[in-house]
Coordinates of C-alpha atoms and ligand atoms in Angstrom, one line a residue:
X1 CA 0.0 0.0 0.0
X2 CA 2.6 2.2 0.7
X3 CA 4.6 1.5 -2.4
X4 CA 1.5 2.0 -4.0
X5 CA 1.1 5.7 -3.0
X6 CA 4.7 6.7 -3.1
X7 CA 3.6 5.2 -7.0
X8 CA 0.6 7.6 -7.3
X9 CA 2.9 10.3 -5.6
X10 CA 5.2 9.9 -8.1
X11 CA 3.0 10.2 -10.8
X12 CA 1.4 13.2 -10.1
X13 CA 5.0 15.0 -9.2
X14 CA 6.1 13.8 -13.1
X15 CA 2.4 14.9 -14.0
X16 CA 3.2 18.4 -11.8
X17 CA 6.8 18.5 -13.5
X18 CA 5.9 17.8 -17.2
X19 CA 2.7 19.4 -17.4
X20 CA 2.9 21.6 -19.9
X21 CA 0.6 24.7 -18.4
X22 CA 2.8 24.5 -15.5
X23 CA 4.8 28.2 -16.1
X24 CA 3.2 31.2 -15.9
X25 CA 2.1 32.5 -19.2
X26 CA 1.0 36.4 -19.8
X27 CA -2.3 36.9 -21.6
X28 CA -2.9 39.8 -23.8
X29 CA -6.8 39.9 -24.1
X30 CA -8.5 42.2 -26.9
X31 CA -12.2 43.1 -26.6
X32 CA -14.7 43.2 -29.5
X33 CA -16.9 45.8 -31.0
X34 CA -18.4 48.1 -28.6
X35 CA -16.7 46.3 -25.4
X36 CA -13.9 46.6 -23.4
X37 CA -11.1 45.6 -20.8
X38 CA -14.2 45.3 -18.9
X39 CA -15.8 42.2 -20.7
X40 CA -12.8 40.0 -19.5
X41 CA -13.2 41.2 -15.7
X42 CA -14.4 36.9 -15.1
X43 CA -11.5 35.2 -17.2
X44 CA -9.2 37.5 -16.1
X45 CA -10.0 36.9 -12.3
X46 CA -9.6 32.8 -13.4
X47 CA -6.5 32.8 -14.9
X48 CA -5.0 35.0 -12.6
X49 CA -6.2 32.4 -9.9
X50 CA -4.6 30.1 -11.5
X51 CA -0.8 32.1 -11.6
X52 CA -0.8 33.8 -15.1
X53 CA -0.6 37.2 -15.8
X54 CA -3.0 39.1 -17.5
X55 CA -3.7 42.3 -19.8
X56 CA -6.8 44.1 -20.6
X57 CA -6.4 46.9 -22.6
X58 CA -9.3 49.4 -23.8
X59 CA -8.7 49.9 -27.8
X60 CA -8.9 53.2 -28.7
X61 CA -12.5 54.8 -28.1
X62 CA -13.4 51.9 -26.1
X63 CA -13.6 50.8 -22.6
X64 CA -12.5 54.1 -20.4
X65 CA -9.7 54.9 -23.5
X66 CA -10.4 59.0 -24.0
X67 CA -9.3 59.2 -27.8
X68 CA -12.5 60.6 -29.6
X69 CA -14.3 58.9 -31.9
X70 CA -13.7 61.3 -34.4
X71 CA -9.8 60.1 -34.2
X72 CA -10.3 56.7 -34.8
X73 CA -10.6 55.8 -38.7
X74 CA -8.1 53.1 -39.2
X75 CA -6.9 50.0 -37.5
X76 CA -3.5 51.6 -37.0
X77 CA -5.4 54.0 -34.7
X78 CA -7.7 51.9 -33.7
X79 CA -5.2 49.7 -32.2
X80 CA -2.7 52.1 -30.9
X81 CA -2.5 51.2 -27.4
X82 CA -1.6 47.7 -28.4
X83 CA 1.2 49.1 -30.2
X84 CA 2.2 50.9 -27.1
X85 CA 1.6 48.3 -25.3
X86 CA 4.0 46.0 -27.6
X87 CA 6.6 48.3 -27.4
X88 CA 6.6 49.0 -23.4
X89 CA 7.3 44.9 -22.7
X90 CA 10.5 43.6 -22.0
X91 CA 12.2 42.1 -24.4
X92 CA 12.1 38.5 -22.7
X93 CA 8.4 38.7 -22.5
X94 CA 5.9 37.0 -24.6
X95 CA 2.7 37.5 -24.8
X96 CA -0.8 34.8 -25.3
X97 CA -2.7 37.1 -27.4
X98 CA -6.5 36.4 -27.3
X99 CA -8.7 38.4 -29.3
X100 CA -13.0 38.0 -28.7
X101 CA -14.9 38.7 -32.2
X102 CA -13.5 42.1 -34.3
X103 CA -10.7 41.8 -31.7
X104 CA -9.5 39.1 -34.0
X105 CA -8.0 41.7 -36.5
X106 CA -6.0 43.1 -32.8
X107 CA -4.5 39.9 -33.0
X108 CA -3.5 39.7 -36.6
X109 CA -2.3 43.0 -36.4
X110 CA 0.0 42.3 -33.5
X111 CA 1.3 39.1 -34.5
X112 CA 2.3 40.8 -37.8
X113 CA 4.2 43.8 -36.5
X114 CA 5.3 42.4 -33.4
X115 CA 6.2 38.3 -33.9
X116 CA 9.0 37.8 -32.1
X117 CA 7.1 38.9 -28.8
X118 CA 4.1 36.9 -29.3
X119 CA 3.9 32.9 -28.1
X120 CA 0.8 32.4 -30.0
X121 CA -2.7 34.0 -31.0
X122 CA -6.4 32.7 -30.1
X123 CA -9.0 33.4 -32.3
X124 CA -12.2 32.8 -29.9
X125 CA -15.5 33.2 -32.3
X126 CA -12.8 35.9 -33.9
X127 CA -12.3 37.2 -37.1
X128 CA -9.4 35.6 -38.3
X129 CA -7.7 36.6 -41.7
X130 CA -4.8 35.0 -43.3
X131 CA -2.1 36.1 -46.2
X132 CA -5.2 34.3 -48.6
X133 CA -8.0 35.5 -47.0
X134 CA -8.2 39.4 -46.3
X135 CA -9.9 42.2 -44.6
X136 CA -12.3 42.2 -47.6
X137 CA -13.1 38.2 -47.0
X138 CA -14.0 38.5 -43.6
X139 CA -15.8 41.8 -44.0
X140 CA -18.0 39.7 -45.6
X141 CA -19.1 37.6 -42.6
X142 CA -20.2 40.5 -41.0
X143 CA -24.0 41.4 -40.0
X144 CA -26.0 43.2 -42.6
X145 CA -27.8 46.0 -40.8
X146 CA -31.4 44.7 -40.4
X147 CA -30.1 42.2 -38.5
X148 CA -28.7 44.4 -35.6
X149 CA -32.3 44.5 -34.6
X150 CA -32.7 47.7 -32.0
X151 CA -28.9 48.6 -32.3
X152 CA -28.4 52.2 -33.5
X153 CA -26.8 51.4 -36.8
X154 CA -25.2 54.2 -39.4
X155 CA -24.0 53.0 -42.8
X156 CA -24.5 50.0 -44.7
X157 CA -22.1 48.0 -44.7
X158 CA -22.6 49.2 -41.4
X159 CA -20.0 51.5 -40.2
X160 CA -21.1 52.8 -36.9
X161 CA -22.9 50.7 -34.3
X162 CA -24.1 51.2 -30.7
X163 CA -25.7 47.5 -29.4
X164 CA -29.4 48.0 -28.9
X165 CA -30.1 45.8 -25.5
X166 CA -33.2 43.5 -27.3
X167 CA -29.8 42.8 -29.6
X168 CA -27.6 41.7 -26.9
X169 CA -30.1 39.8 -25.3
X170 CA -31.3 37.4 -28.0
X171 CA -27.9 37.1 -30.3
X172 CA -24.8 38.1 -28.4
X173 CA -25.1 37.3 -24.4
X174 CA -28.4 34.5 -24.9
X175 CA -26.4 32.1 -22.6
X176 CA -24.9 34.5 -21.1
X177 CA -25.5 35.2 -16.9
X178 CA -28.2 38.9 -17.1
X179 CA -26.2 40.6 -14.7
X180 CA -23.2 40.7 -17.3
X181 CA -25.9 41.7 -19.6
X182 CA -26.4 43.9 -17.2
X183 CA -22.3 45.2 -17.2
X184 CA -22.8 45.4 -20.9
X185 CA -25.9 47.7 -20.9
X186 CA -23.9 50.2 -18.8
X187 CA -20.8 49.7 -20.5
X188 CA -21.1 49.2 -24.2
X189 CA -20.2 52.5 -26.5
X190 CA -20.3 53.3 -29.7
X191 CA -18.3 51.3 -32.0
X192 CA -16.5 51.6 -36.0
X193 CA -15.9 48.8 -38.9
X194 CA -13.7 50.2 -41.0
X195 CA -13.3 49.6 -45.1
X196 CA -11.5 50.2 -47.7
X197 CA -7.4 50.3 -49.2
X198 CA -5.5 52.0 -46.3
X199 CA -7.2 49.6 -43.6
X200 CA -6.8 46.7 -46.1
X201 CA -3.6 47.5 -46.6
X202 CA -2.9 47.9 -42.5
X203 CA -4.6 44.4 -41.8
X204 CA -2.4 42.4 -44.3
X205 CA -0.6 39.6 -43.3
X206 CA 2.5 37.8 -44.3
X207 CA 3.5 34.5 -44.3
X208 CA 6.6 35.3 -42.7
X209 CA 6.0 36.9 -40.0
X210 CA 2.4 36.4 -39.0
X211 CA 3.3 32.7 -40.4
X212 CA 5.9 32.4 -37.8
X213 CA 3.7 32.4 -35.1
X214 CA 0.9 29.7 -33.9
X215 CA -2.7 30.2 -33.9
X216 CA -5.3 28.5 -32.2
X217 CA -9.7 29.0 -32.8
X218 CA -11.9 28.5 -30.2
X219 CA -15.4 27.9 -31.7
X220 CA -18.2 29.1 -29.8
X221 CA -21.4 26.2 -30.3
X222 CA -24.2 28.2 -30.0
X223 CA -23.0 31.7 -31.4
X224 CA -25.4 33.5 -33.0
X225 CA -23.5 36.2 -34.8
X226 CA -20.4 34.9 -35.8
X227 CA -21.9 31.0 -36.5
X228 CA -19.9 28.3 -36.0
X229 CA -20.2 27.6 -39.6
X230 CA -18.8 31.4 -40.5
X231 CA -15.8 30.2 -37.8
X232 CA -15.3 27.1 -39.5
X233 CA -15.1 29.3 -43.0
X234 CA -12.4 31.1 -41.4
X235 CA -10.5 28.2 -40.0
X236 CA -10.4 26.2 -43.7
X237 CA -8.9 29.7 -44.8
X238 CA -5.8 29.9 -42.9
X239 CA -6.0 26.6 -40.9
X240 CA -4.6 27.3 -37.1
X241 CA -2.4 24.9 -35.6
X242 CA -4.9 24.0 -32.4
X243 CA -8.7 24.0 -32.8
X244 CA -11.2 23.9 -29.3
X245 CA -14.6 24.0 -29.3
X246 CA -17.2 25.0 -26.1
X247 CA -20.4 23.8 -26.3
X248 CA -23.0 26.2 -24.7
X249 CA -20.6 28.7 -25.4
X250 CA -23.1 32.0 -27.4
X251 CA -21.0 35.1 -28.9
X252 CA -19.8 36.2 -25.2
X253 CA -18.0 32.9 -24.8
X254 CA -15.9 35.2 -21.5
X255 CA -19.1 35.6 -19.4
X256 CA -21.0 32.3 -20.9
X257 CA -18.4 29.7 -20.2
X258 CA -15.8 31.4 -18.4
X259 CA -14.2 28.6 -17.0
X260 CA -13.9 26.1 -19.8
X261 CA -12.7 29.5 -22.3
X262 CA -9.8 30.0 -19.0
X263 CA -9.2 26.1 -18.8
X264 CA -8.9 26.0 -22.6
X265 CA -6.5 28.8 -23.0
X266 CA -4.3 27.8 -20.6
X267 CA -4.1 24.2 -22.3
X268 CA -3.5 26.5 -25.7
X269 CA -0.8 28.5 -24.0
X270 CA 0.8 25.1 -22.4
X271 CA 0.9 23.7 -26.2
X272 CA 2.2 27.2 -27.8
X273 CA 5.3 27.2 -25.5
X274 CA 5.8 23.5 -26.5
X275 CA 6.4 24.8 -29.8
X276 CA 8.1 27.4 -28.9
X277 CA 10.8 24.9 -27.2
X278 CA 10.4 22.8 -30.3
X279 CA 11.0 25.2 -33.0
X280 CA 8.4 24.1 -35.2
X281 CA 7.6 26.0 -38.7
X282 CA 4.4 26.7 -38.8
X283 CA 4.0 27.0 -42.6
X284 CA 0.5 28.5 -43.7
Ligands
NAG1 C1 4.0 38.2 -13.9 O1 3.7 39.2 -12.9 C2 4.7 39.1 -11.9 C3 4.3 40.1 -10.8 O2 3.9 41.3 -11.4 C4 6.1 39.5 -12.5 O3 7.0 39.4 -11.5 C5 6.4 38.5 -13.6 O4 7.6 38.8 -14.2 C6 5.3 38.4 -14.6 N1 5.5 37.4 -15.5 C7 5.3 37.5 -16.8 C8 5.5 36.2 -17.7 O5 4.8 38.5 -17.3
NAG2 C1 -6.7 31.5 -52.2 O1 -8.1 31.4 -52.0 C2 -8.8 31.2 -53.2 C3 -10.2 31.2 -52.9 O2 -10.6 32.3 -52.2 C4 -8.3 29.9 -53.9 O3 -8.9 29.7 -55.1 C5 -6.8 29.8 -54.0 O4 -6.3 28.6 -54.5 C6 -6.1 30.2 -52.7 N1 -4.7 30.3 -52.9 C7 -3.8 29.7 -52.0 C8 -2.4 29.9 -52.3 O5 -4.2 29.1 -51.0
NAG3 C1 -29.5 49.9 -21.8 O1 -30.9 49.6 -21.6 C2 -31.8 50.8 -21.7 C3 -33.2 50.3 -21.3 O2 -33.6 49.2 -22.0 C4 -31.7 51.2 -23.1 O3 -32.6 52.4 -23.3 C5 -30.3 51.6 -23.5 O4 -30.3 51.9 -24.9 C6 -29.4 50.4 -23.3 N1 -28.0 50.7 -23.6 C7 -27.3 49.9 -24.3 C8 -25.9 50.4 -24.6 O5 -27.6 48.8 -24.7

């Protein structure tokens, strides 16, 4: 009996040892449309408890981020505290980048310009583009503007968008707890899509540098904006090297199923730093 749980003791110390979540990783997490640092307040708080570090950052016009609206026409400024961000981190730190929905084109953008200080990028019900499949591919996924139901909606393609609450209700946080429906109706501004050849141009990718990095796509079941079948669209595209799915999981996968999206990143991040030591190409 003893033998036996020195055995068991054993295993779980090799388990402990070689397990590959077992460092501390540092997530970089990037809200969508209309959100903010504030919609990862739950995953945050889990991952945290379980030793990483995280970042929330409010894009610009978002969240409690100052920069009028009036300011922000293009993904470069759009995204400029990432960039700032980016460039403040010490040069042995790498980040987990996670981007929720339009914060998918935060990720791309950050793995492009910044490769060599990124682990790996999760795409959770994200848009995801790839050096084949562009802005203008992915524009195409989004939501005409009769289905934004009560949101106030200007433009069509629809360029400006403030998420009615009948919206958010029914097709964004349906499985979602109400009192983060709740958060969302106090919190949720104003929010821009943005079209045309400059942003094109700023949301390219390359094969050699956002190649060099891996990806993983977290499928959301039951999303009701960005389906999983629009998901899988954009995972035959640019396949990803790691592919989870959460069943139950609507559009606001971080207050739906908070603890399988924090359980399932830090698997994602355990398998990105086993690359990482590995050196694998990750060819696209
Ligand atoms: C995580 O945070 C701790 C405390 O702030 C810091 O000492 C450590 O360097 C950080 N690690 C990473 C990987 O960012
Ligand atoms: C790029 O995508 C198009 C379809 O959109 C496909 O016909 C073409 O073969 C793809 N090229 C590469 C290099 O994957
Ligand atoms: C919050 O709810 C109120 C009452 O339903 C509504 O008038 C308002 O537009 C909502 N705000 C957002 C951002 O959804």
């Amino acid at each position: 009996m003893a033998a036996f749980n020195r055995f068991l003791v054993g295993i779980v110390i090799v388990f402990l040892a070689y397990s590959p979540s077992s460092s501390a990783l540092h997530f970089l997490l990037i809200h969508g449309s209309g959100h903010g640092a504030w919609c990862w307040y739950k995953l945050a708080t889990l991952l945290e408890q379980k030793g990483h570090n995280v970042t929330a950052l409010d894009l610009a016009y978002s969240g409690r981020n100052q920069v009028p609206l009036e300011r922000v026409h293009t993904f470069d400024e759009y995204h400029k505290p990432l960039s700032e961000y980016m460039k403040s981190l010490s040069p042995e730190d790498k980040v987990v980048l996670v981007g929720h929905s339009y914060g998918g084109y935060g990720v791309s953008w950050v793995m492009e310009r910044f490769p060599e200080k990124v682990l790996g990028g999760v795409f959770a019900s994200a848009f995801m583009v790839g050096p084949n499949f562009t802005l203008e591919d992915t524009n195409k996924l989004l939501p005409r503007p009769d289905q934004l139901d009560d949101s106030f909606v200007i433009g069509d393609p629809i360029r400006i968008v403030l998420i009615g609450p009948h919206f958010a209700a029914t097709l964004l946080y349906q499985n979602s707890p109400p009192e983060d429906l709740k958060l969302a109706n106090y919190s949720l501004r104003l929010t821009q899509f943005f079209y045309g050849d400059v942003v094109n141009r700023q949301i390219r990718v390359t094969k050699e540098r956002y190649g060099s990095v891996p990806r993983a796509y977290v499928i959301d079941l039951e999303d009701k904006l960005i389906t999983p079948e629009a998901q899988r669209l954009m995972i035959a595209r640019t396949p990803p090297q790691v592919v989870r799915q959460i069943r139950g999981a609507d559009h606001m996968v971080q207050f739906s199923k908070p603890r399988e999206f924090a359980n399932n990143l830090i698997e994602i991040g355990g398998l990105f730093e086993s690359f990482d030591q590995e050196g694998k190409p990750y060819a696209l």
